[in-house]
Short mmCIF file of C-alpha atoms in Angstrom, two decimals:
data_model
loop_
_atom_site.label_atom_id
_atom_site.label_comp_id
_atom_site.label_asym_id
_atom_site.label_seq_id
_atom_site.Cartn_x
_atom_site.Cartn_y
_atom_site.Cartn_z
CA MET A 465 1.32 9.41 -13.64
CA THR A 466 -0.42 6.86 -11.43
CA VAL A 467 1.39 4.12 -9.50
CA VAL A 468 0.32 1.54 -12.07
CA GLN A 469 1.29 3.73 -15.02
CA ASN A 470 4.72 4.19 -13.48
CA ARG A 471 5.08 0.42 -13.08
CA VAL A 472 4.06 -0.21 -16.68
CA ALA A 473 6.59 2.41 -17.79
CA LYS A 474 9.32 0.46 -15.94
CA LEU A 475 8.09 -2.74 -17.55
CA ARG A 476 8.18 -1.21 -21.02
CA ALA A 477 11.70 0.07 -20.45
CA ALA A 478 12.74 -3.48 -19.55
CA MET A 479 10.88 -4.80 -22.62
CA ALA A 480 12.86 -2.39 -24.80
CA ASP A 481 16.11 -3.65 -23.31
CA MET A 482 15.07 -7.23 -24.11
CA LYS A 483 13.75 -6.25 -27.56
CA ILE A 484 10.28 -7.59 -26.74
CA ASP A 485 7.15 -6.10 -28.34
CA ALA A 486 4.61 -7.44 -25.83
CA VAL A 487 4.36 -9.39 -22.59
CA TYR A 488 1.79 -11.98 -21.56
CA VAL A 489 1.30 -11.87 -17.78
CA ASN A 490 -0.46 -14.82 -16.16
CA SER A 491 0.76 -14.95 -12.53
CA ALA A 492 -1.59 -13.43 -9.96
CA GLU A 493 1.16 -11.39 -8.27
CA ASN A 494 2.44 -9.78 -11.45
CA HIS A 495 -1.12 -9.24 -12.69
CA LEU A 496 -1.81 -7.23 -9.53
CA TYR A 497 1.53 -5.43 -9.69
CA ALA A 498 1.18 -4.32 -13.30
CA SER A 499 -2.54 -3.53 -13.43
CA GLY A 500 -3.63 -2.71 -9.89
CA PHE A 501 -6.35 -5.35 -10.13
CA ASP A 502 -6.27 -8.65 -8.25
CA ASN A 503 -7.51 -11.46 -10.48
CA PRO A 504 -6.16 -14.98 -9.86
CA ASP A 505 -7.63 -16.33 -13.11
CA GLY A 506 -7.07 -13.50 -15.58
CA TYR A 507 -4.14 -12.38 -17.67
CA LEU A 508 -2.64 -9.21 -19.08
CA PHE A 509 -1.33 -8.43 -22.53
CA ILE A 510 0.86 -5.34 -22.60
CA THR A 511 2.43 -3.95 -25.76
CA THR A 512 4.72 -0.96 -26.19
CA GLU A 513 1.68 1.28 -26.65
CA LYS A 514 -1.41 -0.47 -25.26
CA ALA A 515 -2.42 -2.55 -22.26
CA TYR A 516 -5.22 -5.08 -21.86
CA ILE A 517 -6.80 -7.02 -19.02
CA PHE A 518 -8.55 -10.24 -19.96
CA ALA A 519 -11.11 -11.16 -17.30
CA ASP A 520 -13.97 -13.63 -17.52
CA PHE A 521 -17.57 -12.86 -16.53
CA ARG A 522 -16.88 -13.48 -12.82
CA TYR A 523 -14.37 -10.64 -12.60
CA ILE A 524 -15.01 -8.29 -15.49
CA GLU A 525 -17.25 -5.84 -13.62
CA ALA A 526 -14.72 -5.55 -10.79
CA ALA A 527 -11.88 -5.16 -13.29
CA ARG A 528 -13.65 -2.27 -15.00
CA ALA A 529 -14.18 -0.59 -11.64
CA GLU A 530 -10.80 -1.25 -10.00
CA ALA A 531 -8.11 -1.52 -12.67
CA ASP A 532 -6.08 1.48 -13.74
CA SER A 533 -7.70 3.42 -16.55
CA MET A 534 -4.77 2.79 -18.89
CA PHE A 535 -5.97 -0.81 -19.27
CA GLU A 536 -8.69 -1.86 -21.65
CA VAL A 537 -10.76 -4.59 -19.98
CA CYS A 538 -11.86 -7.44 -22.24
CA LEU A 539 -13.53 -10.81 -22.05
CA PRO A 540 -11.00 -13.56 -22.82
CA GLU A 541 -11.73 -13.69 -26.56
CA ILE A 542 -12.87 -10.10 -27.19
CA PRO A 543 -10.70 -8.74 -28.73
CA LYS A 544 -8.63 -11.79 -29.57
CA ILE A 545 -4.89 -11.74 -28.82
CA ALA A 546 -4.30 -12.29 -32.53
CA GLU A 547 -6.12 -9.07 -33.40
CA ILE A 548 -4.02 -7.09 -30.96
CA VAL A 549 -0.83 -8.69 -32.23
CA ARG A 550 -1.73 -7.80 -35.81
CA ASP A 551 -2.93 -4.26 -35.06
CA CYS A 552 0.09 -3.44 -32.87
CA GLY A 553 2.66 -5.04 -35.15
CA VAL A 554 3.88 -7.41 -32.44
CA LYS A 555 6.66 -9.75 -33.50
CA THR A 556 8.01 -10.99 -30.15
CA ILE A 557 5.99 -11.94 -27.05
CA GLY A 558 7.59 -12.36 -23.63
CA TYR A 559 6.06 -14.86 -21.24
CA GLU A 560 6.55 -15.78 -17.59
CA ASN A 561 8.54 -18.96 -18.05
CA ARG A 562 8.87 -19.36 -14.27
CA ARG A 563 5.10 -19.32 -13.81
CA LEU A 564 3.38 -20.29 -17.06
CA THR A 565 2.65 -24.00 -17.47
CA CYS A 566 3.57 -25.90 -20.62
CA ALA A 567 -0.14 -26.14 -21.43
CA GLY A 568 -0.50 -22.40 -20.90
CA LEU A 569 2.35 -21.65 -23.27
CA ASP A 570 0.84 -23.98 -25.88
CA SER A 571 -2.47 -22.14 -25.52
CA LEU A 572 -0.76 -18.77 -26.01
CA LYS A 573 1.05 -20.04 -29.09
CA ASN A 574 -2.19 -21.36 -30.51
CA LYS A 575 -3.78 -17.89 -30.19
CA VAL A 576 -1.23 -16.49 -32.67
CA ASP A 577 -0.57 -19.61 -34.71
CA GLY A 578 0.68 -18.90 -38.22
CA MET A 579 1.61 -15.27 -37.49
CA GLY A 580 5.38 -15.86 -37.26
CA ILE A 581 5.58 -14.75 -33.62
CA GLU A 582 8.70 -15.44 -31.58
CA PHE A 583 8.39 -16.20 -27.87
CA ALA A 584 10.92 -15.02 -25.29
CA PRO A 585 11.15 -16.18 -21.65
CA LEU A 586 11.02 -13.23 -19.27
CA ASP A 587 13.12 -15.01 -16.61
CA GLY A 588 13.67 -12.47 -13.81
CA LEU A 589 12.22 -9.37 -15.49
CA PHE A 590 9.38 -8.91 -13.01
CA THR A 591 11.50 -10.14 -10.11
CA ASP A 592 14.14 -7.51 -10.80
CA ILE A 593 11.57 -4.71 -10.99
CA ARG A 594 9.59 -5.78 -7.93
CA MET A 595 12.70 -6.21 -5.78
CA TYR A 596 12.83 -2.46 -5.13
CA LYS A 597 9.86 -1.20 -3.17
CA THR A 598 8.24 2.18 -3.65
CA GLN A 599 6.81 4.13 -0.73
CA ASP A 600 3.26 2.91 -1.33
CA GLU A 601 4.50 -0.69 -1.21
CA VAL A 602 6.47 -0.06 1.99
CA ASP A 603 3.39 1.55 3.53
CA ALA A 604 1.26 -1.53 2.76
CA ILE A 605 3.86 -3.88 4.23
CA VAL A 606 4.22 -1.77 7.37
CA GLU A 607 0.44 -1.66 7.77
CA ALA A 608 0.33 -5.45 7.48
CA GLN A 609 3.16 -5.77 9.99
CA ARG A 610 1.40 -3.59 12.55
CA ILE A 611 -1.65 -5.86 12.31
CA ALA A 612 0.58 -8.91 12.87
CA GLU A 613 2.18 -7.26 15.89
CA GLY A 614 -1.26 -6.59 17.31
CA ALA A 615 -1.99 -10.28 16.92
CA PHE A 616 1.15 -11.14 18.89
CA GLU A 617 0.14 -8.80 21.71
CA HIS A 618 -3.34 -10.35 21.62
CA ILE A 619 -2.13 -13.96 21.75
CA LEU A 620 0.09 -13.26 24.75
CA LYS A 621 -3.05 -12.20 26.64
CA THR A 622 -5.20 -15.03 25.28
CA ILE A 623 -3.02 -18.13 25.36
CA ASN A 624 -3.54 -20.80 28.00
CA TYR A 625 -2.38 -24.35 28.67
CA ASP A 626 -5.62 -25.86 27.36
CA MET A 627 -5.25 -24.40 23.88
CA THR A 628 -4.08 -26.52 20.99
CA GLU A 629 -1.48 -25.48 18.43
CA ILE A 630 -4.15 -25.15 15.78
CA GLU A 631 -6.25 -22.98 18.09
CA VAL A 632 -3.31 -20.62 18.58
CA ALA A 633 -2.90 -20.37 14.80
CA ALA A 634 -6.64 -19.78 14.36
CA GLU A 635 -6.64 -17.08 17.05
CA LEU A 636 -3.79 -15.26 15.32
CA ASP A 637 -5.55 -15.51 11.95
CA TYR A 638 -8.88 -14.35 13.37
CA TYR A 639 -7.35 -11.34 15.08
CA MET A 640 -5.55 -10.29 11.90
CA LYS A 641 -8.65 -10.71 9.73
CA LYS A 642 -10.77 -8.80 12.22
CA ASN A 643 -8.24 -5.95 12.35
CA GLY A 644 -7.66 -5.26 8.69
CA SER A 645 -5.80 -8.16 7.11
CA ASP A 646 -7.23 -9.44 3.83
CA LYS A 647 -6.06 -12.92 4.80
CA PRO A 648 -2.97 -14.53 6.40
CA SER A 649 0.26 -14.08 4.46
CA PHE A 650 0.64 -17.87 4.44
CA ASP A 651 -0.48 -20.85 6.49
CA THR A 652 0.27 -19.74 10.04
CA ILE A 653 2.89 -21.80 11.86
CA SER A 654 2.28 -22.51 15.54
CA VAL A 655 4.32 -25.44 16.85
CA SER A 656 5.24 -26.28 20.42
CA GLY A 657 7.54 -28.53 22.39
CA THR A 658 9.18 -31.25 20.30
CA ALA A 659 7.42 -29.99 17.16
CA SER A 660 9.18 -26.63 17.45
CA SER A 661 12.28 -28.29 15.98
CA ARG A 662 10.48 -28.27 12.60
CA PRO A 663 11.09 -24.87 10.95
CA HIS A 664 7.88 -25.09 8.92
CA GLY A 665 5.94 -27.41 11.18
CA VAL A 666 2.16 -27.74 10.77
CA PRO A 667 -0.02 -26.86 13.78
CA ARG A 668 -1.44 -29.97 15.44
CA ARG A 669 -4.72 -30.65 17.23
CA VAL A 670 -2.84 -31.28 20.47
CA LYS A 671 -2.58 -29.16 23.58
CA LEU A 672 0.46 -26.94 23.75
CA GLU A 673 3.52 -28.85 24.88
CA LYS A 674 5.76 -27.40 27.56
CA GLY A 675 8.82 -25.73 26.12
CA PHE A 676 9.26 -23.50 23.09
CA LEU A 677 6.25 -22.30 21.08
CA THR A 678 7.25 -20.86 17.71
CA MET A 679 4.74 -18.68 15.87
CA ASP A 680 5.58 -17.67 12.29
CA TYR A 681 2.84 -15.72 10.52
CA GLY A 682 1.91 -12.48 8.80
CA ALA A 683 -0.91 -10.29 7.53
CA LEU A 684 -1.82 -9.30 3.97
CA VAL A 685 -2.76 -5.73 3.04
CA ARG A 686 -3.51 -4.64 -0.54
CA GLY A 687 -1.72 -7.72 -1.78
CA TYR A 688 1.43 -7.11 0.27
CA HIS A 689 2.70 -9.52 2.91
CA SER A 690 4.26 -9.12 6.30
CA ASP A 691 6.33 -11.86 7.93
CA MET A 692 7.39 -12.23 11.56
CA THR A 693 8.38 -15.02 13.92
CA ARG A 694 8.40 -14.99 17.68
CA THR A 695 9.24 -17.87 19.99
CA ILE A 696 7.96 -17.94 23.55
CA VAL A 697 8.12 -20.56 26.29
CA ILE A 698 5.15 -22.51 27.61
CA GLY A 699 6.10 -23.00 31.25
CA LYS A 700 9.61 -22.19 32.41
CA ALA A 701 12.82 -22.22 30.39
CA ASP A 702 15.73 -24.21 31.76
CA ALA A 703 19.37 -23.19 31.38
CA ASP A 704 19.81 -25.00 28.03
CA MET A 705 16.69 -23.37 26.58
CA LYS A 706 17.83 -19.93 27.73
CA LYS A 707 21.24 -20.47 26.13
CA LEU A 708 19.64 -21.53 22.84
CA TYR A 709 17.19 -18.63 22.81
CA ASN A 710 19.84 -16.07 23.68
CA THR A 711 22.14 -17.43 20.97
CA VAL A 712 19.41 -17.00 18.35
CA LEU A 713 18.69 -13.50 19.60
CA GLU A 714 22.39 -12.58 19.60
CA ALA A 715 22.75 -13.88 16.05
CA GLN A 716 19.71 -11.93 14.88
CA LEU A 717 20.76 -8.68 16.53
CA ALA A 718 24.29 -9.00 15.15
CA ALA A 719 22.97 -9.58 11.63
CA ILE A 720 20.60 -6.62 11.91
CA ASP A 721 23.44 -4.43 13.14
CA PHE A 722 25.64 -5.58 10.25
CA ILE A 723 23.09 -5.18 7.48
CA THR A 724 23.19 -1.95 5.51
CA GLU A 725 23.17 -0.85 1.91
CA GLY A 726 26.10 -2.33 0.00
CA VAL A 727 26.96 -5.33 2.19
CA LYS A 728 26.95 -8.78 0.61
CA ASN A 729 23.88 -10.91 1.20
CA PHE A 730 26.19 -13.85 1.85
CA ASP A 731 28.08 -11.93 4.55
CA ALA A 732 24.86 -11.04 6.37
CA ASP A 733 24.06 -14.74 6.57
CA ARG A 734 27.61 -15.53 7.69
CA VAL A 735 27.47 -13.08 10.61
CA ALA A 736 24.51 -14.90 12.15
CA ARG A 737 25.68 -18.37 11.18
CA ASP A 738 29.12 -17.93 12.76
CA ILE A 739 27.59 -16.93 16.10
CA ILE A 740 25.31 -19.99 16.08
CA ASN A 741 28.07 -22.37 15.03
CA ASN A 742 30.56 -21.00 17.54
CA ALA A 743 28.03 -21.44 20.34
CA GLY A 744 28.03 -25.19 19.73
CA TYR A 745 24.99 -25.47 17.43
CA GLU A 746 26.76 -26.19 14.15
CA GLY A 747 24.41 -27.96 11.75
CA CYS A 748 21.30 -26.77 13.62
CA PHE A 749 20.67 -23.69 11.43
CA GLY A 750 19.78 -25.31 8.15
CA HIS A 751 17.98 -22.54 6.27
CA GLY A 752 19.08 -19.14 5.03
CA LEU A 753 19.10 -15.99 7.12
CA GLY A 754 16.32 -14.34 5.18
CA HIS A 755 14.43 -13.54 1.99
CA GLY A 756 12.66 -10.74 0.24
CA VAL A 757 9.03 -9.92 1.04
CA GLY A 758 6.42 -8.15 -1.07
CA LEU A 759 3.60 -9.36 -3.27
CA GLU A 760 4.97 -12.83 -2.52
CA ILE A 761 5.97 -14.04 0.91
CA HIS A 762 9.24 -15.36 -0.52
CA GLU A 763 10.79 -13.28 -3.29
CA SER A 764 14.17 -11.84 -4.21
CA PRO A 765 16.63 -11.08 -2.79
CA ASN A 766 17.79 -13.96 -0.60
CA LEU A 767 20.25 -13.87 2.28
CA ASN A 768 21.92 -17.27 2.30
CA THR A 769 25.10 -19.18 1.60
CA ARG A 770 24.28 -19.31 -2.12
CA ALA A 771 23.92 -15.55 -2.60
CA GLY A 772 27.35 -15.17 -4.21
CA ASP A 773 28.37 -11.56 -4.84
CA LEU A 774 24.89 -10.05 -4.55
CA VAL A 775 24.75 -6.95 -2.37
CA LEU A 776 21.86 -5.35 -0.54
CA LYS A 777 20.45 -2.23 -2.21
CA ALA A 778 18.16 0.58 -1.12
CA GLY A 779 14.50 -0.24 -1.59
CA GLN A 780 14.78 -3.94 -0.82
CA ILE A 781 12.86 -5.49 2.08
CA VAL A 782 14.35 -8.63 3.62
CA THR A 783 13.66 -10.82 6.63
CA VAL A 784 16.29 -11.59 9.23
CA GLU A 785 15.33 -14.91 10.81
CA PRO A 786 18.07 -17.11 12.24
CA GLY A 787 17.03 -20.22 14.10
CA ILE A 788 18.35 -23.23 15.96
CA TYR A 789 16.57 -26.57 15.66
CA ILE A 790 17.51 -29.72 17.56
CA GLU A 791 15.68 -32.62 15.97
CA GLY A 792 13.22 -34.35 18.26
CA LYS A 793 13.84 -31.89 21.08
CA TYR A 794 12.93 -28.28 20.30
CA GLY A 795 13.74 -25.24 18.23
CA CYS A 796 13.60 -21.46 18.19
CA ARG A 797 13.44 -18.75 15.53
CA ILE A 798 13.20 -14.94 15.74
CA GLU A 799 12.29 -12.90 12.65
CA ASP A 800 12.10 -9.21 11.77
CA MET A 801 11.76 -7.41 8.42
CA LEU A 802 14.28 -4.76 7.37
CA LEU A 803 13.93 -2.07 4.71
CA ILE A 804 17.30 -1.27 3.14
CA THR A 805 17.71 2.49 2.87
CA GLU A 806 20.37 4.71 1.36
CA GLY A 807 23.37 4.16 3.60
CA GLY A 808 21.47 2.12 6.20
CA LYS A 809 18.35 0.18 7.04
CA ARG A 810 15.08 0.52 8.92
CA ASN A 811 13.61 -2.24 11.04
CA LEU A 812 9.93 -2.54 10.15
CA THR A 813 9.23 -4.85 13.10
CA SER A 814 8.63 -3.55 16.61
CA ALA A 815 7.34 -6.61 18.50
CA PRO A 816 9.31 -7.45 21.68
CA LYS A 817 12.05 -10.08 21.49
CA GLU A 818 12.94 -10.75 25.10
CA LEU A 819 12.35 -14.29 26.35
CA ILE A 820 8.70 -14.59 27.37
CA GLU A 821 7.46 -17.39 29.63
CA ILE A 822 3.75 -18.20 29.85
#
């Protein structure tokens, strides 16, 4: 059984639990996950017995060459969804209610109008399956992470006071692309000085300011993301900056040490948050400790104050990224990715975390 066939088997088992005869998959991430073919404009129709990829003329040749052989590749109207529904005896179709637009749902309903079909929202069906990574998925994420770490090593040798924030971001992106990344995981963050207090600040066309420089970025390999953040200092760090940086590092290391299979997601966040608050930075860590990473840069599970009774389970990959941000002054974040294993965890990130001054 191929990787894709195994994934479809898991999907069909979930469909049986939900009493769904077929699923309509329109999101790019789940299209790639379920079929092995990356098509941002196509869709899948998977029944209990058959599987179809619908790809227009731009992508159909690639789909026939790259998709798993269990899928029949079709142009959007050949065969029609209605024909498949009738031939396969489909009565209930599940759809991605978190991703499908209202217009998209209307279009799907129109394809089977008058056939008495019921429609069922899939909610977290794909999310729940994708939350647990197989070895091939872990391998892709690790490969992406090694590329990102190479970019960090490269930028430390390349950076100078005449560079702008956007040039730093571009240099990171170029290195990753040149060394095996399909594209950046997301828009690379590179913010310095006063702008470093913005957790998701946008790189500016200004020369690097003295003080903290936060770089949050990742590579993409076979559809899978990596995610890392490192904060360095342009110039010299004063005593207050060193205290802030060391507090973030202490919080991150404590959370990493605490995290293992079976601990509550909420408690992992609390470990880091308590250290930051007790150091005098209460209110300066406004986001969650971390999030899942995979085919999307942000996916389940989440490590935050809203996680309730959720616990970490083997196969999940999560970021650990505490930060301290003082509005209008500066900020710092440090981020690694952890794979939860049976009875433990494995840190997938190996980039240095000591305070670096340029």
